Amino acid sequence: GHKKLIRAEIDAYLVALTTSATTTAEATSEASKRGGGYGSLLSPEMSAFFGGAHEMPRTQVVKALWDYIKTNNLQNPKDRRKIILDEELGKLFKAPLTMFNMNKQLSRHCKTDDRRKSTAKPAVKKEKKKAGSAGSAKKKATNGKLKAKGGAKKASSAKSKAKSKPKKKKVGAAGAAADGSKKRGGGGFGTVAVLEPLRSFMGTNEASRTEVVKKIWDYIKANNCKDPQDGRNIVPDSTLGKFLTPPVNMFNMNKQLSQYLEKIQKSKSPTKSLCSQDSAATSLPVTN
């Protein structure tokens, strides 16, 4: 009776152990297949191409682009490594476009989302090997002493050199602000002026292009303004019809919105004009 009970417990333990090992192997293989599939933040142009999606794994972006290229027969018949740019791809890429440089140009439209990076797994420490013999241990000890003496000499010489070298000047806040202003801009993330009738829809005079596209797509989904037979096509109602002209779809909507968005002109600083007036006054000849 006891032997049967022990045998049953051993069998149940082996079944549970096999099941957990299989589950772990499947999870590992699935993770390796996904690779770098974390969601990427899409630029406004790429978001408009995919119908307003703001995040998408880079692998899905590449796959969808190649499906579009093959569906529209945009490969050069003489050299299929080269890609012909139509109106929609011309908004995303610069000519000449090939299968080799497409990934490099795609980096402008797919930014890494740091929020979804998983925490790093603790590295498994490998067991150290045992020392070989007492003779080899002594040799290592003597070599270590010699290296320590040489390191002390190098450290003292490095300190003397550091004292003789002048310290580098720190960049002030104004310089950092100037560098930041140079790096800003581009990519459609800046603020633009919104014109009528789009201004009435947005309820503001200024907004970024991404905010405009997002609010329009939220309105389309909330009011069911998509074509039920083809979700890429948009059916404007009385509100959308004020600034969208049918036929309109996810590919040409951004082009129609461009006529209601203008860059904000930077005003010249009054100090420059005053300085120019002062210099002109000083240059006038003095008459008695």
Tab-separated table of C-alpha atoms in Angstrom:
chain	number	residue	atom	x	y	z
A	1	GLY	CA	0.000	0.000	0.000
A	2	HIS	CA	2.804	2.445	0.885
A	3	LYS	CA	4.729	1.582	-2.291
A	4	LYS	CA	1.742	2.440	-4.524
A	5	LEU	CA	1.274	5.770	-2.702
A	6	ILE	CA	4.979	6.662	-3.076
A	7	ARG	CA	4.928	5.648	-6.769
A	8	ALA	CA	1.853	7.873	-7.402
A	9	GLU	CA	3.515	10.873	-5.736
A	10	ILE	CA	6.714	10.377	-7.799
A	11	ASP	CA	4.688	10.158	-11.050
A	12	ALA	CA	2.763	13.349	-10.202
A	13	TYR	CA	6.032	15.181	-9.429
A	14	LEU	CA	7.589	14.092	-12.769
A	15	VAL	CA	4.498	15.229	-14.725
A	16	ALA	CA	4.543	18.665	-13.030
A	17	LEU	CA	8.291	19.020	-13.661
A	18	THR	CA	7.904	18.174	-17.373
A	19	THR	CA	5.002	20.622	-17.788
A	20	SER	CA	6.908	23.521	-16.176
A	21	ALA	CA	9.985	22.839	-18.357
A	22	THR	CA	7.845	22.839	-21.528
A	23	THR	CA	6.157	26.110	-20.552
A	24	THR	CA	9.519	27.769	-19.868
A	25	ALA	CA	10.932	26.599	-23.224
A	26	GLU	CA	7.876	27.940	-25.101
A	27	ALA	CA	8.120	31.319	-23.351
A	28	THR	CA	11.837	31.561	-24.167
A	29	SER	CA	11.296	30.732	-27.844
A	30	GLU	CA	8.438	33.253	-28.088
A	31	ALA	CA	10.618	35.975	-26.546
A	32	SER	CA	13.467	35.211	-28.959
A	33	LYS	CA	11.062	35.419	-31.918
A	34	ARG	CA	9.842	38.820	-30.832
A	35	GLY	CA	13.382	40.199	-30.546
A	36	GLY	CA	13.314	44.030	-30.645
A	37	GLY	CA	9.529	44.166	-30.972
A	38	TYR	CA	8.913	46.819	-28.347
A	39	GLY	CA	6.538	49.555	-29.455
A	40	SER	CA	8.209	52.432	-31.292
A	41	LEU	CA	6.892	56.006	-31.267
A	42	LEU	CA	5.880	56.960	-34.814
A	43	SER	CA	6.448	60.370	-36.404
A	44	PRO	CA	3.369	62.343	-37.562
A	45	GLU	CA	4.016	61.367	-41.211
A	46	MET	CA	4.286	57.657	-40.374
A	47	SER	CA	1.296	57.920	-38.022
A	48	ALA	CA	-0.791	59.383	-40.861
A	49	PHE	CA	0.384	56.577	-43.170
A	50	PHE	CA	-0.912	53.958	-40.703
A	51	GLY	CA	-4.183	55.712	-40.020
A	52	GLY	CA	-3.341	57.558	-36.816
A	53	ALA	CA	-1.450	54.829	-34.947
A	54	HIS	CA	1.093	56.436	-32.592
A	55	GLU	CA	2.943	53.287	-31.451
A	56	MET	CA	3.903	50.151	-33.373
A	57	PRO	CA	6.737	47.605	-33.227
A	58	ARG	CA	9.435	48.381	-35.793
A	59	THR	CA	9.145	44.864	-37.235
A	60	GLN	CA	5.457	45.438	-38.032
A	61	VAL	CA	6.289	48.813	-39.611
A	62	VAL	CA	8.831	47.213	-41.980
A	63	LYS	CA	6.445	44.361	-42.841
A	64	ALA	CA	3.553	46.745	-43.579
A	65	LEU	CA	5.778	48.933	-45.792
A	66	TRP	CA	6.927	45.947	-47.850
A	67	ASP	CA	3.325	44.745	-48.199
A	68	TYR	CA	2.413	48.204	-49.522
A	69	ILE	CA	5.407	48.198	-51.930
A	70	LYS	CA	4.553	44.749	-53.320
A	71	THR	CA	0.813	45.469	-53.544
A	72	ASN	CA	1.398	48.675	-55.548
A	73	ASN	CA	4.228	47.133	-57.634
A	74	LEU	CA	6.762	49.801	-56.605
A	75	GLN	CA	9.910	47.720	-57.168
A	76	ASN	CA	12.056	48.698	-60.134
A	77	PRO	CA	11.528	45.963	-62.785
A	78	LYS	CA	15.158	46.271	-63.965
A	79	ASP	CA	16.612	46.165	-60.438
A	80	ARG	CA	14.158	44.942	-57.792
A	81	ARG	CA	16.480	46.102	-55.004
A	82	LYS	CA	15.500	49.678	-55.890
A	83	ILE	CA	12.118	51.072	-54.773
A	84	ILE	CA	10.016	53.579	-56.735
A	85	LEU	CA	8.598	56.382	-54.566
A	86	ASP	CA	4.920	57.166	-55.137
A	87	GLU	CA	3.084	60.095	-53.523
A	88	GLU	CA	2.671	58.374	-50.141
A	89	LEU	CA	6.202	56.940	-49.848
A	90	GLY	CA	7.613	60.289	-51.024
A	91	LYS	CA	6.359	61.825	-47.755
A	92	LEU	CA	8.382	59.306	-45.732
A	93	PHE	CA	11.571	58.618	-47.687
A	94	LYS	CA	14.104	60.422	-49.858
A	95	ALA	CA	15.259	59.185	-53.259
A	96	PRO	CA	17.106	57.035	-54.122
A	97	LEU	CA	15.464	54.397	-51.885
A	98	THR	CA	16.746	50.814	-51.846
A	99	MET	CA	16.244	47.790	-49.644
A	100	PHE	CA	19.641	48.543	-48.088
A	101	ASN	CA	19.142	52.188	-46.994
A	102	MET	CA	15.408	51.969	-46.162
A	103	ASN	CA	16.107	50.883	-42.573
A	104	LYS	CA	18.449	53.866	-42.069
A	105	GLN	CA	15.844	56.340	-43.370
A	106	LEU	CA	13.186	54.631	-41.254
A	107	SER	CA	15.025	55.677	-38.056
A	108	ARG	CA	13.645	59.227	-38.483
A	109	HIS	CA	10.076	57.926	-38.146
A	110	CYS	CA	10.481	55.219	-35.450
A	111	LYS	CA	11.807	56.381	-32.082
A	112	THR	CA	12.548	53.967	-29.224
A	113	ASP	CA	9.978	54.047	-26.416
A	114	ASP	CA	12.082	53.951	-23.224
A	115	ARG	CA	8.989	53.489	-21.051
A	116	ARG	CA	8.565	49.889	-22.185
A	117	LYS	CA	12.106	48.701	-21.657
A	118	SER	CA	12.043	45.737	-19.336
A	119	THR	CA	14.221	45.696	-16.299
A	120	ALA	CA	17.573	44.074	-16.893
A	121	LYS	CA	17.829	40.472	-15.745
A	122	PRO	CA	20.442	39.816	-13.082
A	123	ALA	CA	23.451	38.140	-14.586
A	124	VAL	CA	24.116	34.607	-13.388
A	125	LYS	CA	27.531	34.400	-11.825
A	126	LYS	CA	29.641	31.594	-13.128
A	127	GLU	CA	31.476	29.456	-10.667
A	128	LYS	CA	35.150	30.224	-10.446
A	129	LYS	CA	37.602	27.499	-11.280
A	130	LYS	CA	39.864	26.227	-8.550
A	131	ALA	CA	43.477	27.241	-8.543
A	132	GLY	CA	45.830	24.811	-10.337
A	133	SER	CA	48.884	24.319	-8.126
A	134	ALA	CA	50.746	26.043	-5.311
A	135	GLY	CA	53.593	27.025	-7.665
A	136	SER	CA	51.316	28.868	-10.126
A	137	ALA	CA	49.625	30.701	-7.222
A	138	LYS	CA	53.004	31.993	-6.006
A	139	LYS	CA	53.897	33.216	-9.505
A	140	LYS	CA	50.603	35.128	-9.721
A	141	ALA	CA	51.236	36.716	-6.311
A	142	THR	CA	54.692	37.947	-7.316
A	143	ASN	CA	53.356	39.301	-10.642
A	144	GLY	CA	50.618	41.109	-8.753
A	145	LYS	CA	53.121	42.832	-6.460
A	146	LEU	CA	55.185	44.013	-9.444
A	147	LYS	CA	52.059	45.368	-11.183
A	148	ALA	CA	51.011	47.165	-7.978
A	149	LYS	CA	54.374	48.952	-7.789
A	150	GLY	CA	54.147	49.968	-11.451
A	151	GLY	CA	50.572	51.182	-10.951
A	152	ALA	CA	51.616	53.363	-8.015
A	153	LYS	CA	54.308	55.018	-10.137
A	154	LYS	CA	51.833	55.646	-12.974
A	155	ALA	CA	49.311	57.128	-10.533
A	156	SER	CA	51.868	59.577	-9.122
A	157	SER	CA	52.917	60.708	-12.617
A	158	ALA	CA	49.272	61.114	-13.617
A	159	LYS	CA	48.633	63.343	-10.572
A	160	SER	CA	51.550	65.606	-11.475
A	161	LYS	CA	50.302	65.919	-15.058
A	162	ALA	CA	46.783	66.713	-13.855
A	163	LYS	CA	48.090	69.592	-11.718
A	164	SER	CA	49.953	71.114	-14.659
A	165	LYS	CA	46.989	70.945	-17.062
A	166	PRO	CA	44.514	73.899	-16.959
A	167	LYS	CA	40.897	73.147	-16.071
A	168	LYS	CA	38.288	73.283	-18.817
A	169	LYS	CA	35.696	76.029	-18.592
A	170	LYS	CA	32.124	74.980	-17.881
A	171	VAL	CA	29.481	75.891	-20.398
A	172	GLY	CA	26.927	78.323	-18.959
A	173	ALA	CA	23.147	77.994	-19.020
A	174	ALA	CA	22.911	80.412	-21.959
A	175	GLY	CA	25.220	78.245	-24.079
A	176	ALA	CA	23.263	75.116	-23.188
A	177	ALA	CA	20.018	76.878	-24.136
A	178	ALA	CA	21.542	77.931	-27.476
A	179	ASP	CA	22.624	74.368	-28.211
A	180	GLY	CA	19.163	73.086	-27.280
A	181	SER	CA	17.523	75.596	-29.618
A	182	LYS	CA	19.710	74.365	-32.484
A	183	LYS	CA	18.736	70.751	-31.862
A	184	ARG	CA	15.019	71.492	-31.705
A	185	GLY	CA	12.732	71.513	-34.710
A	186	GLY	CA	11.971	69.112	-37.514
A	187	GLY	CA	9.818	66.023	-37.531
A	188	GLY	CA	6.484	67.924	-37.229
A	189	PHE	CA	6.483	67.983	-33.408
A	190	GLY	CA	6.734	71.815	-33.166
A	191	THR	CA	3.816	74.166	-32.591
A	192	VAL	CA	2.076	75.594	-35.680
A	193	ALA	CA	-0.660	78.174	-36.214
A	194	VAL	CA	-4.130	76.683	-36.818
A	195	LEU	CA	-6.337	78.428	-39.403
A	196	GLU	CA	-10.108	78.459	-39.790
A	197	PRO	CA	-12.234	76.340	-40.024
A	198	LEU	CA	-9.865	73.843	-38.367
A	199	ARG	CA	-9.297	76.365	-35.564
A	200	SER	CA	-12.967	76.154	-34.498
A	201	PHE	CA	-12.722	72.362	-34.392
A	202	MET	CA	-9.512	72.402	-32.311
A	203	GLY	CA	-10.614	75.277	-30.052
A	204	THR	CA	-7.130	76.804	-30.038
A	205	ASN	CA	-5.014	79.073	-32.218
A	206	GLU	CA	-1.794	77.033	-31.893
A	207	ALA	CA	-1.139	73.295	-31.613
A	208	SER	CA	1.328	70.657	-32.756
A	209	ARG	CA	0.577	68.596	-35.859
A	210	THR	CA	0.442	65.427	-33.767
A	211	GLU	CA	-2.230	66.939	-31.503
A	212	VAL	CA	-4.330	67.929	-34.527
A	213	VAL	CA	-4.138	64.447	-36.112
A	214	LYS	CA	-4.857	62.717	-32.795
A	215	LYS	CA	-7.942	64.838	-32.035
A	216	ILE	CA	-9.355	64.265	-35.553
A	217	TRP	CA	-8.889	60.489	-35.276
A	218	ASP	CA	-10.466	60.454	-31.815
A	219	TYR	CA	-13.488	62.275	-33.294
A	220	ILE	CA	-13.643	59.829	-36.254
A	221	LYS	CA	-13.640	56.788	-33.957
A	222	ALA	CA	-16.114	58.317	-31.483
A	223	ASN	CA	-18.619	59.307	-34.218
A	224	ASN	CA	-18.085	56.213	-36.430
A	225	CYS	CA	-16.930	58.188	-39.482
A	226	LYS	CA	-15.031	55.272	-41.074
A	227	ASP	CA	-16.241	53.454	-44.173
A	228	PRO	CA	-17.627	50.086	-42.908
A	229	GLN	CA	-16.436	48.322	-46.091
A	230	ASP	CA	-12.923	49.815	-46.013
A	231	GLY	CA	-11.682	51.193	-42.695
A	232	ARG	CA	-8.945	53.219	-44.438
A	233	ASN	CA	-11.553	55.510	-46.029
A	234	ILE	CA	-13.150	58.344	-44.023
A	235	VAL	CA	-16.767	59.494	-44.410
A	236	PRO	CA	-16.826	63.177	-43.297
A	237	ASP	CA	-19.901	64.342	-41.408
A	238	SER	CA	-21.056	67.969	-41.138
A	239	THR	CA	-18.218	68.811	-38.722
A	240	LEU	CA	-15.363	67.119	-40.622
A	241	GLY	CA	-16.731	68.319	-43.948
A	242	LYS	CA	-15.706	71.898	-43.097
A	243	PHE	CA	-11.998	71.065	-43.573
A	244	LEU	CA	-11.919	67.591	-45.196
A	245	THR	CA	-13.054	67.122	-48.797
A	246	PRO	CA	-14.130	63.632	-49.959
A	247	PRO	CA	-12.752	61.333	-51.126
A	248	VAL	CA	-10.489	61.324	-48.093
A	249	ASN	CA	-8.612	58.408	-46.534
A	250	MET	CA	-5.825	57.719	-44.054
A	251	PHE	CA	-3.212	58.416	-46.728
A	252	ASN	CA	-4.274	61.845	-48.080
A	253	MET	CA	-5.869	63.325	-44.923
A	254	ASN	CA	-2.550	64.805	-43.759
A	255	LYS	CA	-2.142	66.531	-47.139
A	256	GLN	CA	-5.574	68.180	-46.841
A	257	LEU	CA	-4.819	69.381	-43.308
A	258	SER	CA	-1.585	71.108	-44.408
A	259	GLN	CA	-3.493	74.047	-45.936
A	260	TYR	CA	-4.886	74.921	-42.472
A	261	LEU	CA	-1.520	74.727	-40.647
A	262	GLU	CA	1.146	77.430	-40.919
A	263	LYS	CA	4.561	77.879	-39.377
A	264	ILE	CA	4.765	80.516	-36.671
A	265	GLN	CA	7.011	83.349	-37.875
A	266	LYS	CA	9.712	84.371	-35.401
A	267	SER	CA	9.583	88.102	-34.600
A	268	LYS	CA	12.822	90.102	-34.746
A	269	SER	CA	14.109	91.272	-31.361
A	270	PRO	CA	13.695	95.050	-30.771
A	271	THR	CA	17.228	95.326	-29.298
A	272	LYS	CA	18.790	94.653	-32.706
A	273	SER	CA	16.804	97.438	-34.351
A	274	LEU	CA	17.734	99.879	-31.566
A	275	CYS	CA	21.426	99.013	-31.924
A	276	SER	CA	21.250	99.582	-35.672
A	277	GLN	CA	19.621	102.996	-35.088
A	278	ASP	CA	22.339	103.976	-32.597
A	279	SER	CA	25.107	102.941	-34.985
A	280	ALA	CA	23.488	104.959	-37.781
A	281	ALA	CA	23.225	108.010	-35.532
A	282	THR	CA	26.890	107.844	-34.562
A	283	SER	CA	27.961	107.556	-38.192
A	284	LEU	CA	26.271	110.890	-39.175
A	285	PRO	CA	28.738	113.836	-39.640
A	286	VAL	CA	28.683	116.612	-37.016
A	287	THR	CA	27.873	120.076	-38.436
A	288	ASN	CA	28.381	123.386	-36.615
